[in-house]
XYZ file of C-alpha atoms in Angstrom:
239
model
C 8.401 10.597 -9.754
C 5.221 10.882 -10.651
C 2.541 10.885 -7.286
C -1.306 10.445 -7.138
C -2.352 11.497 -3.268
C -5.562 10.730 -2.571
C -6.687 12.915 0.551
C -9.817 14.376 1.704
C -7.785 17.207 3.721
C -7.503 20.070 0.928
C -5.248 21.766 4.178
C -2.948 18.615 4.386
C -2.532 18.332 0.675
C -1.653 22.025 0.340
C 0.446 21.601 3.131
C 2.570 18.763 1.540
C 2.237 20.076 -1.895
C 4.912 22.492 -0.736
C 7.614 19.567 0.483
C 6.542 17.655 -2.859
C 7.449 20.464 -4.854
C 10.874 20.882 -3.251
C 11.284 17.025 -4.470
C 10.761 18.518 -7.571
C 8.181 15.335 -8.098
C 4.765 15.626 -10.695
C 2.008 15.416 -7.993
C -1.827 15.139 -9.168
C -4.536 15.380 -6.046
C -7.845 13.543 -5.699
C -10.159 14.278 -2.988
C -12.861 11.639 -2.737
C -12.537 7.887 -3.565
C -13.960 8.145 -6.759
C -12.414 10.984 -8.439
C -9.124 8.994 -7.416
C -10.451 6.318 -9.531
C -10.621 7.739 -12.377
C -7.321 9.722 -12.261
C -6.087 6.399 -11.743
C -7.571 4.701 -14.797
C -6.626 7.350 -16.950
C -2.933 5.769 -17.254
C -2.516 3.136 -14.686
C 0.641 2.049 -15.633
C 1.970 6.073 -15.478
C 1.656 6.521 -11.629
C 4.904 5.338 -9.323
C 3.509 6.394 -6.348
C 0.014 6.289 -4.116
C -0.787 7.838 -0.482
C -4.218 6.647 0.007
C -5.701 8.209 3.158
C -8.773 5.622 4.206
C -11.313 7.960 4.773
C -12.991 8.890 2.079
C -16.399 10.400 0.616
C -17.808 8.564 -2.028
C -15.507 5.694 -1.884
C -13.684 4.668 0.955
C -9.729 4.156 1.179
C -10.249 0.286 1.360
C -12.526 -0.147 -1.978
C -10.240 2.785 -3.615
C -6.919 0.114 -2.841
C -8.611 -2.504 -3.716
C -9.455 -1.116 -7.061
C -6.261 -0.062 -8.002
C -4.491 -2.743 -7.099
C -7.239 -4.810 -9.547
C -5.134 -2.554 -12.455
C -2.062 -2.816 -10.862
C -0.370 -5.083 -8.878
C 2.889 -3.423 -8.203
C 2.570 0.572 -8.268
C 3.550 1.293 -4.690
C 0.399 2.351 -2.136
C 0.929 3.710 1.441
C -1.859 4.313 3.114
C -2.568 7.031 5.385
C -4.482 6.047 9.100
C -5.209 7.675 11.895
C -3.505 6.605 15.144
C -7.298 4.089 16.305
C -7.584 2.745 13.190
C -5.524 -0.211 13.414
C -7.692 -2.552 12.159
C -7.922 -0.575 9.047
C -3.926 -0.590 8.801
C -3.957 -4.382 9.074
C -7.007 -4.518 6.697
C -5.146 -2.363 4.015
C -1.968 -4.192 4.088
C -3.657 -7.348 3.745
C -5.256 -6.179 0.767
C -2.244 -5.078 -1.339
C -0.943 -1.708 0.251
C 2.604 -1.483 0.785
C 3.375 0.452 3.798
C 1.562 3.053 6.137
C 1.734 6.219 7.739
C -0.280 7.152 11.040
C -1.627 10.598 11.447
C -0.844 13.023 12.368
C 2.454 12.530 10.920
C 6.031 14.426 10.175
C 6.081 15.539 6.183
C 9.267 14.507 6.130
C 9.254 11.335 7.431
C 6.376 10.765 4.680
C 8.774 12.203 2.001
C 11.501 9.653 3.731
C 9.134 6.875 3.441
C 7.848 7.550 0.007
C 11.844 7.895 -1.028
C 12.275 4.595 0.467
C 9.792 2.972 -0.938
C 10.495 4.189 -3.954
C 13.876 3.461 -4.251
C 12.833 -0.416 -4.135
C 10.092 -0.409 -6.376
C 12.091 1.092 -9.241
C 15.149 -1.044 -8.344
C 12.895 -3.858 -8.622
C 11.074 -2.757 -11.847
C 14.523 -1.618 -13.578
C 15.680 -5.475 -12.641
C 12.860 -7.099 -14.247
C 13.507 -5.060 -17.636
C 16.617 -6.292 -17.795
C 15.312 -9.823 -19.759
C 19.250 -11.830 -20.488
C 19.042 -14.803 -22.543
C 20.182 -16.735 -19.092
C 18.504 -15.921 -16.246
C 21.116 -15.963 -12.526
C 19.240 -17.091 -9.921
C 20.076 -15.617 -6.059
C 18.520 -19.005 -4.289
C 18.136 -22.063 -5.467
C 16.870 -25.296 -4.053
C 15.248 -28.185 -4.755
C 11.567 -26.795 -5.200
C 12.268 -23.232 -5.461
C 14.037 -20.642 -7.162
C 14.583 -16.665 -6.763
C 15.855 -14.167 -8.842
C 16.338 -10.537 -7.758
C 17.683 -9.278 -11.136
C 14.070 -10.475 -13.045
C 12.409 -9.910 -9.315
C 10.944 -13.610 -10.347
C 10.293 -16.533 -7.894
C 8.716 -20.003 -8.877
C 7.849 -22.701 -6.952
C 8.158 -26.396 -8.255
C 9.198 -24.375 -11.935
C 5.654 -22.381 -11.464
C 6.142 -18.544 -10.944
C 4.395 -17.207 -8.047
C 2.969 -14.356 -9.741
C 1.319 -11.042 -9.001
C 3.913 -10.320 -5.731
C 4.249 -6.786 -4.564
C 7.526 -5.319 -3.691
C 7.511 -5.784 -0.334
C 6.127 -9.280 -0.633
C 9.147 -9.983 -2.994
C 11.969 -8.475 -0.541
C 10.138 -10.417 2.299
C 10.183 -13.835 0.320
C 14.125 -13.112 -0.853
C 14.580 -12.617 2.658
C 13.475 -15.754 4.076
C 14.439 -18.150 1.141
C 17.957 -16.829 1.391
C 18.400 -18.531 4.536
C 16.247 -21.726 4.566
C 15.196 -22.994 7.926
C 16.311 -20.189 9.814
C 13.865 -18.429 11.980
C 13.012 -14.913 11.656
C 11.671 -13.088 14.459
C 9.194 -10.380 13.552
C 10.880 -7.823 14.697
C 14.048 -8.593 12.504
C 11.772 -8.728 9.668
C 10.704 -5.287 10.035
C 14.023 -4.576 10.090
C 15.772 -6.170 7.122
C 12.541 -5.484 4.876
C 10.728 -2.499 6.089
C 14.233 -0.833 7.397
C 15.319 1.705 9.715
C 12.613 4.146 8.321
C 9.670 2.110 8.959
C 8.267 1.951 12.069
C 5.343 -0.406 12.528
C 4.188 -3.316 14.309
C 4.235 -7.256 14.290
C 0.463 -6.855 12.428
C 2.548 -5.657 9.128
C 4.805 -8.837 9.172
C 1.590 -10.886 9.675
C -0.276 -8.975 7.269
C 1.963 -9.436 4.239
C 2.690 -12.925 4.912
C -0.918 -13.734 5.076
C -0.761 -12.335 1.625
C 2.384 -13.956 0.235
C 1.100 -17.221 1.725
C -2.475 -17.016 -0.399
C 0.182 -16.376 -3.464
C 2.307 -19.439 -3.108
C -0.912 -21.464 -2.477
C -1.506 -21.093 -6.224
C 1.210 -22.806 -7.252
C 2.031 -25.237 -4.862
C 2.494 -26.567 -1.460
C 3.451 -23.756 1.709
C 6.684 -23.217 2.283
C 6.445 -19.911 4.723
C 6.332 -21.904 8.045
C 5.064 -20.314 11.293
C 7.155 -21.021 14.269
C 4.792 -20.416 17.340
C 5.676 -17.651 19.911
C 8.884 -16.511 17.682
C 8.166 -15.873 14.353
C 8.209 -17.560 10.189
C 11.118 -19.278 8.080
C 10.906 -20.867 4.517
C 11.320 -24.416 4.354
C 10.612 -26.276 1.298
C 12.214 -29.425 2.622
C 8.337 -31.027 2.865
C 7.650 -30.586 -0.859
C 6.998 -33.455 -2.432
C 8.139 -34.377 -6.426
């Protein structure tokens, strides 16, 4: 794996170089916002992984995501907060980032979340490749369509384009059960998994951003159900 950590703290990096190395993983350091940048551009598509602390000299953590994920919409980004800065984790989610990390955290429970995170991206990117004549698709209904081999979705024979990992696996998650409600807290659960541990704000955050992606192709069908929590429902879609 191939890691670009972007991180102010010459201390922490040094300090996690040495659990990176025992990963045996290529790790490349930037220490402002805009030296990340251009590591970045160098060979966007080269990168699997991004830590992305959010404070940052000469380009902060929030203009350095939002950069990136202008190149790339599906290299993995966790960002790294400290424990007041929730706003910012809410912000950075909303904006593209995967998952995050509050300092001062465990180095191995980043290395566990990186691994995790991992692990679905390249699942997901190894899936797509794999381009068969006939394409199997996981859910169908009326309106909608998912396939986790091509990690494709389309709404009203549209694809909904541009989703991130996590958006995906949240999506598959709903659609596979139309009409059901999911609670937020089961949602962290059968997305984010045992190794995440967040908040409600996460859920909310990446449906916000799922939501803006179906709107380009057609009518909503992530429903809120006040004081409990979303389900997919297409049933309203018109012809």
């Amino acid at each position: 794996m191939k890691l670009l950590m972007i991180e102010d703290n010459k201390s922490l990096s040094e300090m996690m170089s040495m659990f990176f190395k025992k990963e045996n993983w290529e790790i490349h350091y930037a220490y402002d916002g805009i030296e990340a940048l251009e590591k970045f551009k160098e060979n966007p598509r080269s990168w699997d992984m991004i830590t992305l602390d959010l404070n940052l000299p000469g380009m902060d953590g929030i203009q350095v995501n939002n950069e990136i994920r202008a190149l790339s919409t599906t290299v993995p980004i966790i960002i790294l907060t400290a424990r007041d800065s929730e706003s910012d984790q809410v912000l950075g989610l909303e904006m593209g980032a995967d998952d995050y990390v509050v300092k001062p955290f465990s180095p191995i429970t980043l290395i566990a979340r990186i691994k995790a995170l991992h692990r679905r991206a390249s699942l997901g990117s190894e899936k797509k490749l794999e381009t068969d004549a006939e394409t199997s698709f996981d859910v169908v209904t009326d309106h909608f369509k998912l396939s986790t081999k091509t990690r494709e979705a389309y709404l009203q024979g549209s694809p909904i384009e541009d989703l991130t990992p996590k958006e995906f696996d949240l999506l598959k998650t709903l659609s596979q059960k139309p009409r059901q409600v999911f609670s937020r807290d089961q949602l962290l659960q059968l997305v984010w998994h045992y190794e995440f541990y967040g908040d409600e704000r996460t859920v909310d955050a990446h449906i916000k951003k799922l939501r803006q992606k179906i709107e380009k192709v057609g009518p909503q069908i992530i429903q809120t159900v006040w004081g409990v929590g979303y389900k997919f429902d297409d049933s309203g879609v018109s012809e």
